């Protein structure tokens, strides 16, 4: 029996005021997505005086379209880590992901968030995919992950050659989880503000249109860290746009299914059908239409009985080496933290971010925290440099609005009706209002450009 809660509905969610006046806190968190809220809940429970500022409403960013798969089966991410940072790093991260899953399950029990157990299958659709699947199996076994090979992909609605199964994984309703955590944080004394965009950061002070917060530690939990001008850090990240499609119809799914091909589809069950998520490529790369066509073809071939109910576009931040970026943006400014780069796996990584920041603030650092330091050397710098290259290229388009972050020329995407910066992935509404950082200020869009 599938869950009987609406996946993305917020129900009677609590709303929060906007910030007016000046406040002081131990920790100020910018961004009210899964990261900001998870950190606020853990810090407040530890008695740390915490303020959270969200530009729009809680959960309005990437978290809005999270499909709620909570699993240590992160498919290709472990291979990326093993290649870039070595087997020890990949094994440590795998262990932390398994631990986070147990923690999140326990937390959901405490907060009465409904979770459902299921299995996650990574599948090889054709024989061409088999070498990649065997390689993934061997690696994950070595990392100590609980995987097994399966001939039958547990109710997968289309035929597959072979699959890799991880049992006893979770599904949860992401927004219900997020709002339950927010309510808990507020109960513990956290001050939460919505409609309070941070427009400037000066040392330990944050400024919104009508207020300010001074804090000993600041956490930028905004996807790409707002205001970050540090190219080495930005080169470690890539904003990727993801589509989510809600599907109605038969056959009912029992489990989640992930393609072994990097950037291909993931499918999870819902009460009346399924949720399909799909990587549309780097934000601003202009490849959206092409990816959309592939998506339609794939759906027609694999799921002919299902029809599209709704589709959404959001973006998440990938890191160059597969590990999240959690820690001080610059080593010499240990008070200014960032937490992002989850490569599409935000529920468990948000919990990990909360453990890292809580360890830092309470003076008991998580022993593994140094693995996630944003200033670690990036083995994928050449790819990052290509992002910087896109920045220069962006500067040559003269007829578009300019990104307030570093001056790149924005591209308009008619499908999502937003302006996108091809340099670092900031996005803006048609009118120029900031949707995703690192830009903090709105873009100036002239009447002609709207
Ligand atoms: C389509 C899709 C499906 C996914 N499915 C899964 C899944 O099944 N399982 C899983 O674990 N993960 C999944 N993820 C990943 C997960 O959703 C993200 O990693 C996670 O939501 C990131 O949370 P966040 O809080 O870091 O960022 P966000 O949710 O983007 O939150 C950042 C917040 O910062 C706010 N903000 C920005 N600028 C400012 C400012 N200047 N001042 C104040 N606030 C600001 C934004 O409004 C936003 O609310 C999915 C992601 C996508 C896109």
Short mmCIF file of N, CA, C and O in Angstrom, two decimals, residues 283-286 315 390-414 417-446 449-450:
data_model
loop_
_atom_site.label_atom_id
_atom_site.label_comp_id
_atom_site.label_asym_id
_atom_site.label_seq_id
_atom_site.Cartn_x
_atom_site.Cartn_y
_atom_site.Cartn_z
N UNK A 283 22.67 24.16 -15.88
CA UNK A 283 21.78 25.32 -16.01
C UNK A 283 22.40 26.36 -16.95
O UNK A 283 23.57 26.69 -16.82
N UNK A 284 21.59 26.80 -17.89
CA UNK A 284 22.06 27.82 -18.83
C UNK A 284 22.79 27.24 -20.03
O UNK A 284 23.22 27.98 -20.91
N UNK A 285 22.92 25.89 -20.09
CA UNK A 285 23.68 25.31 -21.20
C UNK A 285 22.85 25.27 -22.48
O UNK A 285 23.37 24.98 -23.55
N UNK A 286 21.53 25.53 -22.35
CA UNK A 286 20.69 25.60 -23.54
C UNK A 286 20.38 24.23 -24.13
O UNK A 286 19.91 24.13 -25.26
N UNK A 315 16.64 23.12 -9.77
CA UNK A 315 18.03 22.75 -9.96
C UNK A 315 18.69 22.39 -8.64
O UNK A 315 18.25 22.79 -7.57
N UNK A 390 32.68 29.44 -19.42
CA UNK A 390 31.32 29.82 -19.79
C UNK A 390 31.04 31.24 -19.32
O UNK A 390 30.31 32.00 -19.94
N UNK A 391 31.66 31.58 -18.20
CA UNK A 391 31.51 32.94 -17.66
C UNK A 391 32.00 33.96 -18.69
O UNK A 391 31.32 34.92 -19.01
N UNK A 392 33.20 33.68 -19.22
CA UNK A 392 33.76 34.62 -20.20
C UNK A 392 32.89 34.67 -21.45
O UNK A 392 32.59 35.71 -21.99
N UNK A 393 32.46 33.46 -21.87
CA UNK A 393 31.61 33.38 -23.05
C UNK A 393 30.33 34.19 -22.82
O UNK A 393 29.86 34.91 -23.67
N UNK A 394 29.80 34.02 -21.57
CA UNK A 394 28.57 34.72 -21.21
C UNK A 394 28.70 36.23 -21.39
O UNK A 394 27.77 36.91 -21.80
N UNK A 395 29.89 36.73 -21.13
CA UNK A 395 30.09 38.17 -21.22
C UNK A 395 29.96 38.70 -22.65
O UNK A 395 29.78 39.88 -22.86
N UNK A 396 30.08 37.79 -23.62
CA UNK A 396 30.07 38.26 -25.00
C UNK A 396 28.66 38.44 -25.57
O UNK A 396 28.49 39.00 -26.62
N UNK A 397 27.63 37.92 -24.89
CA UNK A 397 26.26 38.15 -25.37
C UNK A 397 25.79 39.49 -24.84
O UNK A 397 25.65 39.65 -23.64
N UNK A 398 25.56 40.42 -25.72
CA UNK A 398 25.36 41.78 -25.21
C UNK A 398 23.91 42.21 -25.04
O UNK A 398 23.64 43.18 -24.37
N UNK A 399 22.97 41.44 -25.63
CA UNK A 399 21.61 41.96 -25.64
C UNK A 399 20.76 41.44 -24.48
O UNK A 399 19.57 41.68 -24.45
N UNK A 400 21.33 40.72 -23.56
CA UNK A 400 20.55 40.13 -22.46
C UNK A 400 20.83 40.86 -21.17
O UNK A 400 21.84 41.56 -21.04
N UNK A 401 19.96 40.68 -20.16
CA UNK A 401 20.27 41.28 -18.87
C UNK A 401 21.54 40.67 -18.29
O UNK A 401 21.95 39.58 -18.66
N UNK A 402 22.10 41.39 -17.34
CA UNK A 402 23.38 40.97 -16.75
C UNK A 402 23.13 40.33 -15.39
O UNK A 402 22.30 40.80 -14.63
N UNK A 403 23.89 39.29 -15.11
CA UNK A 403 23.77 38.65 -13.79
C UNK A 403 24.43 39.55 -12.74
O UNK A 403 25.59 39.94 -12.90
N UNK A 404 23.72 39.87 -11.66
CA UNK A 404 24.29 40.75 -10.65
C UNK A 404 25.44 40.10 -9.88
O UNK A 404 26.14 40.78 -9.14
N UNK A 405 25.63 38.79 -10.07
CA UNK A 405 26.69 38.12 -9.32
C UNK A 405 28.07 38.50 -9.86
O UNK A 405 28.85 39.16 -9.18
N UNK A 406 28.37 38.12 -11.13
CA UNK A 406 29.68 38.45 -11.68
C UNK A 406 29.59 39.00 -13.10
O UNK A 406 30.58 39.02 -13.83
N UNK A 407 28.41 39.42 -13.49
CA UNK A 407 28.30 40.13 -14.76
C UNK A 407 28.08 39.28 -15.99
O UNK A 407 28.15 39.79 -17.10
N UNK A 408 27.82 37.97 -15.82
CA UNK A 408 27.55 37.13 -16.99
C UNK A 408 26.24 37.56 -17.66
O UNK A 408 25.36 38.14 -17.02
N UNK A 409 26.13 37.30 -18.95
CA UNK A 409 24.89 37.65 -19.65
C UNK A 409 23.89 36.51 -19.49
O UNK A 409 24.23 35.34 -19.70
N UNK A 410 22.67 36.85 -19.12
CA UNK A 410 21.67 35.82 -18.83
C UNK A 410 21.05 35.30 -20.12
O UNK A 410 20.99 36.01 -21.12
N UNK A 411 20.58 34.04 -20.04
CA UNK A 411 19.84 33.46 -21.16
C UNK A 411 18.41 33.22 -20.70
O UNK A 411 18.21 32.73 -19.59
N UNK A 412 17.45 33.49 -21.57
CA UNK A 412 16.06 33.24 -21.19
C UNK A 412 15.67 31.83 -21.59
O UNK A 412 15.95 31.40 -22.71
N UNK A 413 15.07 31.10 -20.66
CA UNK A 413 14.59 29.75 -20.99
C UNK A 413 13.07 29.79 -21.03
O UNK A 413 12.42 29.89 -19.97
N UNK A 414 12.49 29.71 -22.23
CA UNK A 414 11.02 29.86 -22.32
C UNK A 414 10.29 28.73 -21.61
O UNK A 414 9.20 28.95 -21.07
N UNK A 417 10.39 29.66 -18.10
CA UNK A 417 10.11 31.09 -17.98
C UNK A 417 10.99 31.74 -16.93
O UNK A 417 10.53 32.37 -15.97
N UNK A 418 12.28 31.55 -17.10
CA UNK A 418 13.21 32.20 -16.18
C UNK A 418 14.50 32.55 -16.92
O UNK A 418 14.85 31.94 -17.93
N UNK A 419 15.18 33.55 -16.38
CA UNK A 419 16.51 33.89 -16.87
C UNK A 419 17.53 33.01 -16.16
O UNK A 419 17.43 32.81 -14.95
N UNK A 420 18.51 32.50 -16.93
CA UNK A 420 19.52 31.61 -16.33
C UNK A 420 20.91 32.15 -16.63
O UNK A 420 21.18 32.59 -17.76
N UNK A 421 21.78 32.09 -15.65
CA UNK A 421 23.16 32.51 -15.88
C UNK A 421 23.98 31.27 -16.24
O UNK A 421 24.07 30.33 -15.45
N UNK A 422 24.59 31.26 -17.42
CA UNK A 422 25.37 30.08 -17.82
C UNK A 422 26.68 29.95 -17.05
O UNK A 422 27.35 28.93 -17.13
N UNK A 423 27.05 30.99 -16.29
CA UNK A 423 28.35 30.96 -15.60
C UNK A 423 28.28 30.13 -14.32
O UNK A 423 29.00 29.17 -14.17
N UNK A 424 27.38 30.53 -13.40
CA UNK A 424 27.34 29.86 -12.10
C UNK A 424 25.95 29.44 -11.70
O UNK A 424 25.70 29.09 -10.56
N UNK A 425 25.00 29.51 -12.65
CA UNK A 425 23.69 28.90 -12.43
C UNK A 425 22.67 29.73 -11.69
O UNK A 425 21.62 29.22 -11.33
N UNK A 426 22.94 31.01 -11.44
CA UNK A 426 21.89 31.83 -10.81
C UNK A 426 20.69 31.88 -11.76
O UNK A 426 20.85 31.91 -12.98
N UNK A 427 19.48 31.91 -11.18
CA UNK A 427 18.30 32.02 -12.02
C UNK A 427 17.40 33.13 -11.49
O UNK A 427 17.43 33.46 -10.30
N UNK A 428 16.58 33.68 -12.39
CA UNK A 428 15.74 34.84 -12.07
C UNK A 428 14.39 34.69 -12.74
O UNK A 428 14.29 34.07 -13.81
N UNK A 429 13.37 35.29 -12.15
CA UNK A 429 12.06 35.29 -12.80
C UNK A 429 12.12 36.20 -14.03
O UNK A 429 13.09 36.95 -14.22
N UNK A 430 11.04 36.17 -14.82
CA UNK A 430 10.97 37.02 -16.01
C UNK A 430 11.23 38.49 -15.65
O UNK A 430 11.83 39.23 -16.41
N UNK A 431 10.75 38.88 -14.46
CA UNK A 431 10.91 40.27 -14.04
C UNK A 431 12.28 40.55 -13.41
O UNK A 431 12.59 41.68 -13.08
N UNK A 432 13.07 39.49 -13.16
CA UNK A 432 14.41 39.69 -12.62
C UNK A 432 14.58 39.33 -11.16
O UNK A 432 15.67 39.45 -10.61
N UNK A 433 13.52 38.86 -10.51
CA UNK A 433 13.63 38.50 -9.09
C UNK A 433 14.51 37.25 -8.94
O UNK A 433 14.35 36.29 -9.71
N UNK A 434 15.41 37.24 -7.97
CA UNK A 434 16.35 36.13 -7.83
C UNK A 434 15.65 34.86 -7.36
O UNK A 434 14.91 34.89 -6.37
N UNK A 435 15.90 33.76 -8.07
CA UNK A 435 15.37 32.46 -7.64
C UNK A 435 16.46 31.61 -7.03
O UNK A 435 16.29 30.99 -6.00
N UNK A 436 17.61 31.52 -7.70
CA UNK A 436 18.73 30.71 -7.20
C UNK A 436 20.00 31.54 -7.22
O UNK A 436 20.24 32.29 -8.17
N UNK A 437 20.83 31.35 -6.18
CA UNK A 437 22.12 32.02 -6.12
C UNK A 437 23.12 31.36 -7.04
O UNK A 437 22.77 30.45 -7.77
N UNK A 438 24.36 31.81 -7.03
CA UNK A 438 24.95 32.68 -6.04
C UNK A 438 24.53 34.16 -6.06
O UNK A 438 24.85 34.90 -5.15
N UNK A 439 23.78 34.60 -7.07
CA UNK A 439 23.38 36.02 -7.08
C UNK A 439 22.51 36.32 -5.86
O UNK A 439 21.67 35.51 -5.48
N UNK A 440 22.73 37.47 -5.27
CA UNK A 440 21.95 37.85 -4.10
C UNK A 440 20.95 38.95 -4.45
O UNK A 440 19.91 39.07 -3.85
N UNK A 441 21.34 39.76 -5.43
CA UNK A 441 20.50 40.89 -5.83
C UNK A 441 19.62 40.48 -7.01
O UNK A 441 19.99 39.58 -7.76
N UNK A 442 18.51 41.16 -7.22
CA UNK A 442 17.73 40.89 -8.43
C UNK A 442 18.48 41.35 -9.69
O UNK A 442 19.37 42.20 -9.59
N UNK A 443 18.11 40.79 -10.84
CA UNK A 443 18.70 41.24 -12.10
C UNK A 443 17.87 42.37 -12.66
O UNK A 443 16.65 42.38 -12.50
N UNK A 444 18.52 43.30 -13.30
CA UNK A 444 17.77 44.40 -13.92
C UNK A 444 17.32 43.97 -15.30
O UNK A 444 18.15 43.77 -16.19
N UNK A 445 16.01 43.78 -15.45
CA UNK A 445 15.46 43.35 -16.74
C UNK A 445 14.66 44.51 -17.30
O UNK A 445 13.70 44.97 -16.66
N UNK A 446 15.06 45.00 -18.44
CA UNK A 446 14.36 46.17 -19.00
C UNK A 446 13.00 45.74 -19.56
O UNK A 446 12.78 44.55 -19.83
N UNK A 449 13.19 43.55 -22.50
CA UNK A 449 13.70 42.19 -22.34
C UNK A 449 12.69 41.24 -21.69
O UNK A 449 12.93 40.04 -21.64
N UNK A 450 11.59 41.75 -21.17
CA UNK A 450 10.65 40.89 -20.44
C UNK A 450 9.80 40.06 -21.38
O UNK A 450 9.51 40.47 -22.48
#
